[in-house]
PDB file of C-alpha atoms and ligand atoms in Angstrom:
ATOM      1  CA  MET C 155     105.957  87.752  49.165  1.00  0.00           C
ATOM      2  CA  ASN C 156     103.610  87.155  52.062  1.00  0.00           C
ATOM      3  CA  LEU C 157     105.810  87.816  55.048  1.00  0.00           C
ATOM      4  CA  LEU C 158     102.947  89.141  57.201  1.00  0.00           C
ATOM      5  CA  THR C 159      99.923  87.156  56.080  1.00  0.00           C
ATOM      6  CA  GLY C 160      97.529  86.553  58.969  1.00  0.00           C
ATOM      7  CA  LYS C 161      99.063  89.318  61.096  1.00  0.00           C
ATOM      8  CA  VAL C 162      97.357  92.459  62.376  1.00  0.00           C
ATOM      9  CA  ALA C 163      99.483  95.607  62.631  1.00  0.00           C
ATOM     10  CA  LEU C 164      98.787  98.862  64.449  1.00  0.00           C
ATOM     11  CA  ILE C 165     100.863 101.852  63.370  1.00  0.00           C
ATOM     12  CA  THR C 166     100.640 105.275  65.017  1.00  0.00           C
ATOM     13  CA  GLY C 167     100.955 108.551  63.093  1.00  0.00           C
ATOM     14  CA  ALA C 168     100.533 106.770  59.769  1.00  0.00           C
ATOM     15  CA  ALA C 169      98.304 109.066  57.705  1.00  0.00           C
ATOM     16  CA  ARG C 170     101.472 110.228  55.900  1.00  0.00           C
ATOM     17  CA  GLY C 171     105.261 109.954  55.817  1.00  0.00           C
ATOM     18  CA  ILE C 172     107.218 107.018  57.207  1.00  0.00           C
ATOM     19  CA  GLY C 173     104.193 105.575  59.014  1.00  0.00           C
ATOM     20  CA  LYS C 174     102.187 105.487  55.786  1.00  0.00           C
ATOM     21  CA  ALA C 175     105.054 103.814  53.910  1.00  0.00           C
ATOM     22  CA  ILE C 176     105.210 101.160  56.644  1.00  0.00           C
ATOM     23  CA  ALA C 177     101.442 100.647  56.487  1.00  0.00           C
ATOM     24  CA  LEU C 178     101.564 100.115  52.716  1.00  0.00           C
ATOM     25  CA  LYS C 179     104.550  97.771  52.877  1.00  0.00           C
ATOM     26  CA  PHE C 180     102.939  95.704  55.642  1.00  0.00           C
ATOM     27  CA  ALA C 181      99.739  95.501  53.611  1.00  0.00           C
ATOM     28  CA  ALA C 182     101.681  94.428  50.523  1.00  0.00           C
ATOM     29  CA  GLU C 183     103.068  91.605  52.668  1.00  0.00           C
ATOM     30  CA  GLY C 184      99.541  90.514  53.605  1.00  0.00           C
ATOM     31  CA  ALA C 185      98.984  92.166  57.006  1.00  0.00           C
ATOM     32  CA  ASP C 186      95.675  93.722  57.996  1.00  0.00           C
ATOM     33  CA  VAL C 187      96.486  97.290  58.985  1.00  0.00           C
ATOM     34  CA  ALA C 188      94.992  99.530  61.653  1.00  0.00           C
ATOM     35  CA  PHE C 189      96.584 102.941  61.922  1.00  0.00           C
ATOM     36  CA  SER C 190      96.106 106.148  63.845  1.00  0.00           C
ATOM     37  CA  ASP C 191      96.701 109.838  63.383  1.00  0.00           C
ATOM     38  CA  LEU C 192      95.485 112.970  65.104  1.00  0.00           C
ATOM     39  CA  ASN C 193      92.460 113.561  62.873  1.00  0.00           C
ATOM     40  CA  TYR C 194      90.292 111.718  60.411  1.00  0.00           C
ATOM     41  CA  ASP C 195      91.182 113.973  57.484  1.00  0.00           C
ATOM     42  CA  GLU C 196      91.786 113.570  53.743  1.00  0.00           C
ATOM     43  CA  ASN C 197      95.275 112.090  54.384  1.00  0.00           C
ATOM     44  CA  MET C 198      93.815 109.394  56.599  1.00  0.00           C
ATOM     45  CA  ALA C 199      90.980 108.617  54.198  1.00  0.00           C
ATOM     46  CA  ALA C 200      93.439 108.357  51.272  1.00  0.00           C
ATOM     47  CA  THR C 201      95.819 106.122  53.241  1.00  0.00           C
ATOM     48  CA  GLU C 202      92.934 103.897  54.313  1.00  0.00           C
ATOM     49  CA  LYS C 203      91.921 103.486  50.657  1.00  0.00           C
ATOM     50  CA  GLU C 204      95.461 102.813  49.423  1.00  0.00           C
ATOM     51  CA  ILE C 205      95.953 100.094  52.031  1.00  0.00           C
ATOM     52  CA  ALA C 206      92.586  98.469  51.262  1.00  0.00           C
ATOM     53  CA  ALA C 207      93.453  98.486  47.539  1.00  0.00           C
ATOM     54  CA  LEU C 208      96.185  95.962  48.381  1.00  0.00           C
ATOM     55  CA  GLY C 209      93.480  93.468  49.356  1.00  0.00           C
ATOM     56  CA  VAL C 210      93.741  93.585  53.151  1.00  0.00           C
ATOM     57  CA  LYS C 211      91.563  94.998  55.918  1.00  0.00           C
ATOM     58  CA  SER C 212      92.343  98.649  56.652  1.00  0.00           C
ATOM     59  CA  LYS C 213      91.037 101.204  59.120  1.00  0.00           C
ATOM     60  CA  GLY C 214      92.259 104.619  60.220  1.00  0.00           C
ATOM     61  CA  TYR C 215      91.490 105.908  63.716  1.00  0.00           C
ATOM     62  CA  ALA C 216      91.646 109.473  65.015  1.00  0.00           C
ATOM     63  CA  SER C 217      93.604 109.060  68.239  1.00  0.00           C
ATOM     64  CA  ASN C 218      96.223 111.097  70.063  1.00  0.00           C
ATOM     65  CA  ALA C 219      99.167 108.803  70.826  1.00  0.00           C
ATOM     66  CA  ALA C 220     100.303 111.228  73.528  1.00  0.00           C
ATOM     67  CA  SER C 221      97.128 110.538  75.509  1.00  0.00           C
ATOM     68  CA  PHE C 222      97.120 107.505  77.795  1.00  0.00           C
ATOM     69  CA  SER C 223      93.338 107.111  77.723  1.00  0.00           C
ATOM     70  CA  ASP C 224      93.091 107.622  73.933  1.00  0.00           C
ATOM     71  CA  SER C 225      95.753 104.946  73.438  1.00  0.00           C
ATOM     72  CA  GLU C 226      93.975 102.457  75.650  1.00  0.00           C
ATOM     73  CA  LYS C 227      90.685 103.108  73.848  1.00  0.00           C
ATOM     74  CA  LEU C 228      92.414 102.792  70.468  1.00  0.00           C
ATOM     75  CA  VAL C 229      93.949  99.401  71.217  1.00  0.00           C
ATOM     76  CA  ASN C 230      90.708  98.028  72.658  1.00  0.00           C
ATOM     77  CA  GLN C 231      88.821  99.234  69.576  1.00  0.00           C
ATOM     78  CA  VAL C 232      91.403  97.730  67.199  1.00  0.00           C
ATOM     79  CA  VAL C 233      91.154  94.386  68.996  1.00  0.00           C
ATOM     80  CA  LYS C 234      87.354  94.604  68.682  1.00  0.00           C
ATOM     81  CA  ASP C 235      87.564  95.446  64.970  1.00  0.00           C
ATOM     82  CA  PHE C 236      90.498  93.224  63.938  1.00  0.00           C
ATOM     83  CA  GLY C 237      90.502  90.483  66.610  1.00  0.00           C
ATOM     84  CA  LYS C 238      94.092  90.992  67.827  1.00  0.00           C
ATOM     85  CA  VAL C 239      97.294  93.021  67.487  1.00  0.00           C
ATOM     86  CA  ASP C 240     100.483  91.186  66.430  1.00  0.00           C
ATOM     87  CA  ILE C 241     102.631  94.158  65.480  1.00  0.00           C
ATOM     88  CA  LEU C 242     102.771  97.616  67.059  1.00  0.00           C
ATOM     89  CA  VAL C 243     104.766 100.400  65.430  1.00  0.00           C
ATOM     90  CA  ASN C 244     105.215 103.436  67.662  1.00  0.00           C
ATOM     91  CA  ASN C 245     105.855 105.883  64.844  1.00  0.00           C
ATOM     92  CA  ALA C 246     104.019 109.125  65.777  1.00  0.00           C
ATOM     93  CA  GLY C 247     106.504 111.915  66.339  1.00  0.00           C
ATOM     94  CA  ILE C 248     107.010 115.671  66.186  1.00  0.00           C
ATOM     95  CA  THR C 249     109.835 118.188  66.277  1.00  0.00           C
ATOM     96  CA  ARG C 250     110.006 121.552  68.054  1.00  0.00           C
ATOM     97  CA  ASP C 251     113.613 122.406  67.195  1.00  0.00           C
ATOM     98  CA  ASN C 252     115.412 125.264  68.894  1.00  0.00           C
ATOM     99  CA  LEU C 253     118.646 126.022  70.642  1.00  0.00           C
ATOM    100  CA  LEU C 254     118.435 125.208  74.316  1.00  0.00           C
ATOM    101  CA  LEU C 255     118.722 128.921  75.033  1.00  0.00           C
ATOM    102  CA  ARG C 256     115.395 129.514  73.272  1.00  0.00           C
ATOM    103  CA  MET C 257     113.659 126.200  73.911  1.00  0.00           C
ATOM    104  CA  THR C 258     110.531 126.664  75.993  1.00  0.00           C
ATOM    105  CA  GLU C 259     109.136 124.317  78.590  1.00  0.00           C
ATOM    106  CA  GLN C 260     106.198 123.742  76.204  1.00  0.00           C
ATOM    107  CA  ASP C 261     108.623 122.711  73.404  1.00  0.00           C
ATOM    108  CA  TRP C 262     110.225 120.211  75.757  1.00  0.00           C
ATOM    109  CA  ASP C 263     106.982 118.792  77.131  1.00  0.00           C
ATOM    110  CA  ALA C 264     105.268 118.492  73.738  1.00  0.00           C
ATOM    111  CA  VAL C 265     108.137 116.552  72.164  1.00  0.00           C
ATOM    112  CA  LEU C 266     108.726 114.259  75.129  1.00  0.00           C
ATOM    113  CA  THR C 267     105.017 113.525  75.446  1.00  0.00           C
ATOM    114  CA  VAL C 268     104.317 112.837  71.776  1.00  0.00           C
ATOM    115  CA  ASN C 269     107.560 111.004  70.990  1.00  0.00           C
ATOM    116  CA  LEU C 270     108.323 109.083  74.187  1.00  0.00           C
ATOM    117  CA  LYS C 271     105.261 108.864  76.397  1.00  0.00           C
ATOM    118  CA  SER C 272     103.238 107.696  73.388  1.00  0.00           C
ATOM    119  CA  ALA C 273     105.355 104.537  73.169  1.00  0.00           C
ATOM    120  CA  PHE C 274     104.655 103.848  76.844  1.00  0.00           C
ATOM    121  CA  ASN C 275     100.927 104.469  76.297  1.00  0.00           C
ATOM    122  CA  LEU C 276     100.562 102.137  73.329  1.00  0.00           C
ATOM    123  CA  THR C 277     102.920  99.439  74.576  1.00  0.00           C
ATOM    124  CA  LYS C 278     101.063  99.333  77.920  1.00  0.00           C
ATOM    125  CA  ALA C 279      97.797  98.960  76.047  1.00  0.00           C
ATOM    126  CA  VAL C 280      98.914  96.146  73.700  1.00  0.00           C
ATOM    127  CA  GLN C 281     101.016  94.195  76.165  1.00  0.00           C
ATOM    128  CA  ARG C 282      98.182  92.282  77.809  1.00  0.00           C
ATOM    129  CA  TYR C 283      96.877  91.117  74.431  1.00  0.00           C
ATOM    130  CA  MET C 284     100.344  90.181  73.235  1.00  0.00           C
ATOM    131  CA  MET C 285     101.120  88.405  76.512  1.00  0.00           C
ATOM    132  CA  LYS C 286      97.941  86.355  76.198  1.00  0.00           C
ATOM    133  CA  GLN C 287      98.812  85.263  72.661  1.00  0.00           C
ATOM    134  CA  ARG C 288     102.462  84.830  73.706  1.00  0.00           C
ATOM    135  CA  SER C 289     103.748  86.645  70.653  1.00  0.00           C
ATOM    136  CA  GLY C 290     104.189  90.143  69.327  1.00  0.00           C
ATOM    137  CA  SER C 291     106.622  92.503  67.664  1.00  0.00           C
ATOM    138  CA  ILE C 292     106.922  96.088  68.882  1.00  0.00           C
ATOM    139  CA  ILE C 293     108.886  98.572  66.797  1.00  0.00           C
ATOM    140  CA  ASN C 294     109.778 102.014  68.126  1.00  0.00           C
ATOM    141  CA  MET C 295     110.758 104.808  65.753  1.00  0.00           C
ATOM    142  CA  SER C 296     113.873 106.367  67.236  1.00  0.00           C
ATOM    143  CA  SER C 297     116.413 108.423  65.261  1.00  0.00           C
ATOM    144  CA  VAL C 298     120.149 108.681  64.689  1.00  0.00           C
ATOM    145  CA  VAL C 299     120.005 111.882  66.730  1.00  0.00           C
ATOM    146  CA  GLY C 300     118.800 109.767  69.647  1.00  0.00           C
ATOM    147  CA  VAL C 301     122.038 107.829  69.296  1.00  0.00           C
ATOM    148  CA  ASN C 302     124.392 110.748  68.600  1.00  0.00           C
ATOM    149  CA  GLY C 303     122.644 113.923  69.817  1.00  0.00           C
ATOM    150  CA  ASN C 304     122.179 117.041  67.689  1.00  0.00           C
ATOM    151  CA  ALA C 305     122.548 120.756  68.358  1.00  0.00           C
ATOM    152  CA  GLY C 306     119.138 122.451  68.245  1.00  0.00           C
ATOM    153  CA  GLN C 307     117.285 119.226  69.011  1.00  0.00           C
ATOM    154  CA  ALA C 308     117.886 118.624  72.727  1.00  0.00           C
ATOM    155  CA  ASN C 309     114.212 117.762  73.280  1.00  0.00           C
ATOM    156  CA  TYR C 310     113.904 115.560  70.186  1.00  0.00           C
ATOM    157  CA  SER C 311     117.237 113.769  70.818  1.00  0.00           C
ATOM    158  CA  ALA C 312     116.302 113.139  74.436  1.00  0.00           C
ATOM    159  CA  SER C 313     112.941 111.670  73.403  1.00  0.00           C
ATOM    160  CA  LYS C 314     114.540 109.424  70.778  1.00  0.00           C
ATOM    161  CA  ALA C 315     117.326 108.310  73.164  1.00  0.00           C
ATOM    162  CA  GLY C 316     114.615 107.592  75.737  1.00  0.00           C
ATOM    163  CA  LEU C 317     112.908 105.339  73.199  1.00  0.00           C
ATOM    164  CA  ILE C 318     116.100 103.285  72.926  1.00  0.00           C
ATOM    165  CA  GLY C 319     116.210 102.686  76.694  1.00  0.00           C
ATOM    166  CA  PHE C 320     112.515 101.867  76.620  1.00  0.00           C
ATOM    167  CA  THR C 321     113.010  99.424  73.726  1.00  0.00           C
ATOM    168  CA  LYS C 322     115.832  97.552  75.455  1.00  0.00           C
ATOM    169  CA  SER C 323     113.913  97.336  78.737  1.00  0.00           C
ATOM    170  CA  VAL C 324     110.710  96.083  77.084  1.00  0.00           C
ATOM    171  CA  ALA C 325     112.735  93.475  75.144  1.00  0.00           C
ATOM    172  CA  LYS C 326     114.225  92.201  78.403  1.00  0.00           C
ATOM    173  CA  GLU C 327     110.956  92.344  80.328  1.00  0.00           C
ATOM    174  CA  LEU C 328     108.634  90.755  77.762  1.00  0.00           C
ATOM    175  CA  GLY C 329     111.036  88.435  75.919  1.00  0.00           C
ATOM    176  CA  SER C 330     110.024  85.424  78.015  1.00  0.00           C
ATOM    177  CA  ARG C 331     106.421  85.970  76.786  1.00  0.00           C
ATOM    178  CA  GLY C 332     107.480  85.707  73.144  1.00  0.00           C
ATOM    179  CA  ILE C 333     107.302  89.462  72.599  1.00  0.00           C
ATOM    180  CA  ARG C 334     110.123  91.160  70.712  1.00  0.00           C
ATOM    181  CA  CYS C 335     110.874  94.876  70.815  1.00  0.00           C
ATOM    182  CA  ASN C 336     113.286  96.744  68.563  1.00  0.00           C
ATOM    183  CA  ALA C 337     113.990 100.315  67.534  1.00  0.00           C
ATOM    184  CA  ILE C 338     114.721 101.808  64.142  1.00  0.00           C
ATOM    185  CA  ALA C 339     116.976 104.850  64.002  1.00  0.00           C
ATOM    186  CA  PRO C 340     116.411 106.584  60.670  1.00  0.00           C
ATOM    187  CA  GLY C 341     118.832 109.227  59.470  1.00  0.00           C
ATOM    188  CA  PHE C 342     117.671 111.953  57.104  1.00  0.00           C
ATOM    189  CA  ILE C 343     114.446 110.799  55.445  1.00  0.00           C
ATOM    190  CA  GLU C 344     112.444 112.889  52.926  1.00  0.00           C
ATOM    191  CA  THR C 345     109.034 113.557  54.518  1.00  0.00           C
ATOM    192  CA  GLU C 346     106.902 116.536  55.577  1.00  0.00           C
ATOM    193  CA  MET C 347     108.953 116.596  58.785  1.00  0.00           C
ATOM    194  CA  THR C 348     112.240 117.274  56.975  1.00  0.00           C
ATOM    195  CA  LYS C 349     110.595 119.579  54.383  1.00  0.00           C
ATOM    196  CA  LYS C 350     110.533 122.184  57.172  1.00  0.00           C
ATOM    197  CA  LEU C 351     114.341 122.457  56.928  1.00  0.00           C
ATOM    198  CA  SER C 352     115.929 125.066  54.665  1.00  0.00           C
ATOM    199  CA  GLU C 353     117.621 123.952  51.427  1.00  0.00           C
ATOM    200  CA  GLU C 354     120.954 124.955  52.986  1.00  0.00           C
ATOM    201  CA  VAL C 355     120.483 122.720  56.019  1.00  0.00           C
ATOM    202  CA  ARG C 356     119.233 119.901  53.792  1.00  0.00           C
ATOM    203  CA  GLU C 357     122.306 120.060  51.577  1.00  0.00           C
ATOM    204  CA  ALA C 358     124.602 120.168  54.588  1.00  0.00           C
ATOM    205  CA  TRP C 359     122.945 117.013  55.948  1.00  0.00           C
ATOM    206  CA  ILE C 360     123.241 115.176  52.631  1.00  0.00           C
ATOM    207  CA  LYS C 361     126.978 115.976  52.458  1.00  0.00           C
ATOM    208  CA  THR C 362     127.435 114.064  55.717  1.00  0.00           C
ATOM    209  CA  ILE C 363     125.742 110.934  54.298  1.00  0.00           C
ATOM    210  CA  PRO C 364     128.192 108.438  52.765  1.00  0.00           C
ATOM    211  CA  LEU C 365     125.483 107.080  50.414  1.00  0.00           C
ATOM    212  CA  ARG C 366     125.021 110.724  49.273  1.00  0.00           C
ATOM    213  CA  ARG C 367     121.253 110.807  49.283  1.00  0.00           C
ATOM    214  CA  ALA C 368     118.410 111.357  51.677  1.00  0.00           C
ATOM    215  CA  GLY C 369     116.519 108.227  52.681  1.00  0.00           C
ATOM    216  CA  LYS C 370     113.034 107.441  51.406  1.00  0.00           C
ATOM    217  CA  PRO C 371     110.182 106.433  53.713  1.00  0.00           C
ATOM    218  CA  GLU C 372     110.275 103.052  51.905  1.00  0.00           C
ATOM    219  CA  ASP C 373     113.883 102.509  53.074  1.00  0.00           C
ATOM    220  CA  VAL C 374     112.607 102.631  56.651  1.00  0.00           C
ATOM    221  CA  ALA C 375     109.517 100.567  55.812  1.00  0.00           C
ATOM    222  CA  ASP C 376     111.698  97.718  54.488  1.00  0.00           C
ATOM    223  CA  VAL C 377     113.504  97.438  57.817  1.00  0.00           C
ATOM    224  CA  ALA C 378     110.210  97.684  59.725  1.00  0.00           C
ATOM    225  CA  THR C 379     108.889  94.797  57.618  1.00  0.00           C
ATOM    226  CA  PHE C 380     111.926  92.704  58.539  1.00  0.00           C
ATOM    227  CA  LEU C 381     111.430  93.490  62.236  1.00  0.00           C
ATOM    228  CA  ALA C 382     107.699  92.772  62.065  1.00  0.00           C
ATOM    229  CA  SER C 383     108.153  89.428  60.326  1.00  0.00           C
ATOM    230  CA  GLU C 384     109.477  86.040  61.352  1.00  0.00           C
ATOM    231  CA  LEU C 385     112.661  86.846  59.409  1.00  0.00           C
ATOM    232  CA  SER C 386     113.773  88.600  62.610  1.00  0.00           C
ATOM    233  CA  SER C 387     112.448  86.012  65.075  1.00  0.00           C
ATOM    234  CA  TYR C 388     115.732  86.008  67.051  1.00  0.00           C
ATOM    235  CA  VAL C 389     116.257  89.784  66.916  1.00  0.00           C
ATOM    236  CA  SER C 390     115.100  91.757  69.963  1.00  0.00           C
ATOM    237  CA  GLY C 391     116.328  94.691  72.018  1.00  0.00           C
ATOM    238  CA  GLN C 392     118.251  96.106  69.050  1.00  0.00           C
ATOM    239  CA  VAL C 393     118.520  99.499  67.389  1.00  0.00           C
ATOM    240  CA  ILE C 394     118.881  99.357  63.613  1.00  0.00           C
ATOM    241  CA  ASN C 395     120.150 102.501  61.937  1.00  0.00           C
ATOM    242  CA  VAL C 396     118.666 103.279  58.523  1.00  0.00           C
ATOM    243  CA  CYS C 397     120.830 106.222  57.606  1.00  0.00           C
ATOM    244  CA  GLY C 398     123.026 105.591  54.561  1.00  0.00           C
ATOM    245  CA  ALA C 399     126.012 105.170  56.923  1.00  0.00           C
ATOM    246  CA  MET C 400     125.594 108.680  58.340  1.00  0.00           C
ATOM    247  CA  SER C 401     125.965 107.146  61.788  1.00  0.00           C
ATOM    248  CA  THR C 402     128.169 104.098  62.329  1.00  0.00           C
TER     249      THR C 402
HETATM  250  P1  LIG G 670     105.635 113.315  59.516  1.00  0.00           P
HETATM  251  O1  LIG G 670     105.515 114.592  60.263  1.00  0.00           O
HETATM  252  O2  LIG G 670     105.591 113.324  58.039  1.00  0.00           O
HETATM  253  O3  LIG G 670     104.523 112.273  60.033  1.00  0.00           O
HETATM  254  C1  LIG G 670     104.249 112.109  61.383  1.00  0.00           C
HETATM  255  C2  LIG G 670     102.791 111.756  61.529  1.00  0.00           C
HETATM  256  O4  LIG G 670     102.532 111.603  62.946  1.00  0.00           O
HETATM  257  C3  LIG G 670     101.865 112.861  61.032  1.00  0.00           C
HETATM  258  O5  LIG G 670     100.849 112.322  60.206  1.00  0.00           O
HETATM  259  C4  LIG G 670     101.295 113.468  62.302  1.00  0.00           C
HETATM  260  O6  LIG G 670      99.980 113.986  62.172  1.00  0.00           O
HETATM  261  C5  LIG G 670     101.314 112.257  63.234  1.00  0.00           C
HETATM  262  N1  LIG G 670     101.264 112.630  64.640  1.00  0.00           N
HETATM  263  C6  LIG G 670     101.903 113.674  65.251  1.00  0.00           C
HETATM  264  N2  LIG G 670     101.563 113.711  66.548  1.00  0.00           N
HETATM  265  C7  LIG G 670     100.710 112.690  66.759  1.00  0.00           C
HETATM  266  C8  LIG G 670     100.014 112.220  67.902  1.00  0.00           C
HETATM  267  N3  LIG G 670     100.140 112.829  69.089  1.00  0.00           N
HETATM  268  N4  LIG G 670      99.204 111.150  67.778  1.00  0.00           N
HETATM  269  C9  LIG G 670      99.055 110.526  66.578  1.00  0.00           C
HETATM  270  N5  LIG G 670      99.694 110.920  65.469  1.00  0.00           N
HETATM  271  C10 LIG G 670     100.506 111.989  65.562  1.00  0.00           C
HETATM  272  O7  LIG G 670     106.981 112.660  60.063  1.00  0.00           O
HETATM  273  P2  LIG G 670     107.860 111.437  59.519  1.00  0.00           P
HETATM  274  O8  LIG G 670     109.096 111.997  58.957  1.00  0.00           O
HETATM  275  O9  LIG G 670     107.044 110.499  58.736  1.00  0.00           O
HETATM  276  O10 LIG G 670     108.263 110.778  60.928  1.00  0.00           O
HETATM  277  C11 LIG G 670     107.727 109.565  61.428  1.00  0.00           C
HETATM  278  C12 LIG G 670     108.583 109.138  62.607  1.00  0.00           C
HETATM  279  O11 LIG G 670     109.938 108.933  62.174  1.00  0.00           O
HETATM  280  C13 LIG G 670     108.651 110.177  63.732  1.00  0.00           C
HETATM  281  O12 LIG G 670     108.674 109.526  64.974  1.00  0.00           O
HETATM  282  C14 LIG G 670     109.986 110.853  63.478  1.00  0.00           C
HETATM  283  O13 LIG G 670     110.507 111.422  64.641  1.00  0.00           O
HETATM  284  C15 LIG G 670     110.806 109.676  63.000  1.00  0.00           C
HETATM  285  N6  LIG G 670     111.996 110.062  62.245  1.00  0.00           N
HETATM  286  C16 LIG G 670     111.899 110.792  61.091  1.00  0.00           C
HETATM  287  C17 LIG G 670     113.047 111.150  60.407  1.00  0.00           C
HETATM  288  C18 LIG G 670     113.017 111.940  59.149  1.00  0.00           C
HETATM  289  O14 LIG G 670     114.107 112.308  58.667  1.00  0.00           O
HETATM  290  N7  LIG G 670     111.881 112.221  58.561  1.00  0.00           N
HETATM  291  C19 LIG G 670     114.372 110.766  60.910  1.00  0.00           C
HETATM  292  C20 LIG G 670     114.344 110.003  62.127  1.00  0.00           C
HETATM  293  C21 LIG G 670     113.196 109.669  62.750  1.00  0.00           C
END
């Protein structure tokens, strides 16, 4: 299939995990892929190579999505290198889990800045290009815990719920310019992020999933591909759960 041929995508936090799976799926559908992560390390170099092996243009950028100025520089550089940005995936995210009793101000600020402010930073930076071309698809990586809340993740849940409000507002504000904005709310997906959890916690999570398995990064990437492509041309302002029916 060539669902994204001729499109340029920018994906944040994509040297590994869900972001990387999205990058590879987009590339397999013909998109040229720019992606960012904190450092130009072996993960980024490997991801860059794997994307390029699919026959599209690929470039990894060291850029902190939590920084407003970094994000602006990143988007301007991507437009210089690739000519435009059609698809933005705000994927970069972190956890600093703790009970509220023990959660520090730093834990709160770090999570809100990386997970929520980053989407503001990047969306601000791409909007003028997307407005000029009168098209664009923005995808924000929320979470089922942004929809439902979760004990021990007050900061993370708040950031992911914030992304949903942001998504709906951007969809309403930029819809008349041909720009769509949607959120994906993954459930429990097997990545480095969830590897931090103990086997006990992992098993408890899986018991609550009607499809009785953890999700794969590719499960999320499939939905991102739908939202990036013209298959979803009349879908905007929505939150799509990818969670094996954990949250309905
Ligand atoms: P991961 O930890 O494997 O990958 C996240 C990537 O983002 C890493 O490469 C990391 O270096 C990068 N990153 C972190 N801070 C950054 C920053 N300030 N600027 C640029 N890059 C940065 O995590 P995973 O699981 O792939 O998560 C991707 C997204 O999906 C996150 O937003 C996460 O909150 C969300 N998500 C993940 C779920 C899961 O079960 N794994 C469930 C629901 C949502």
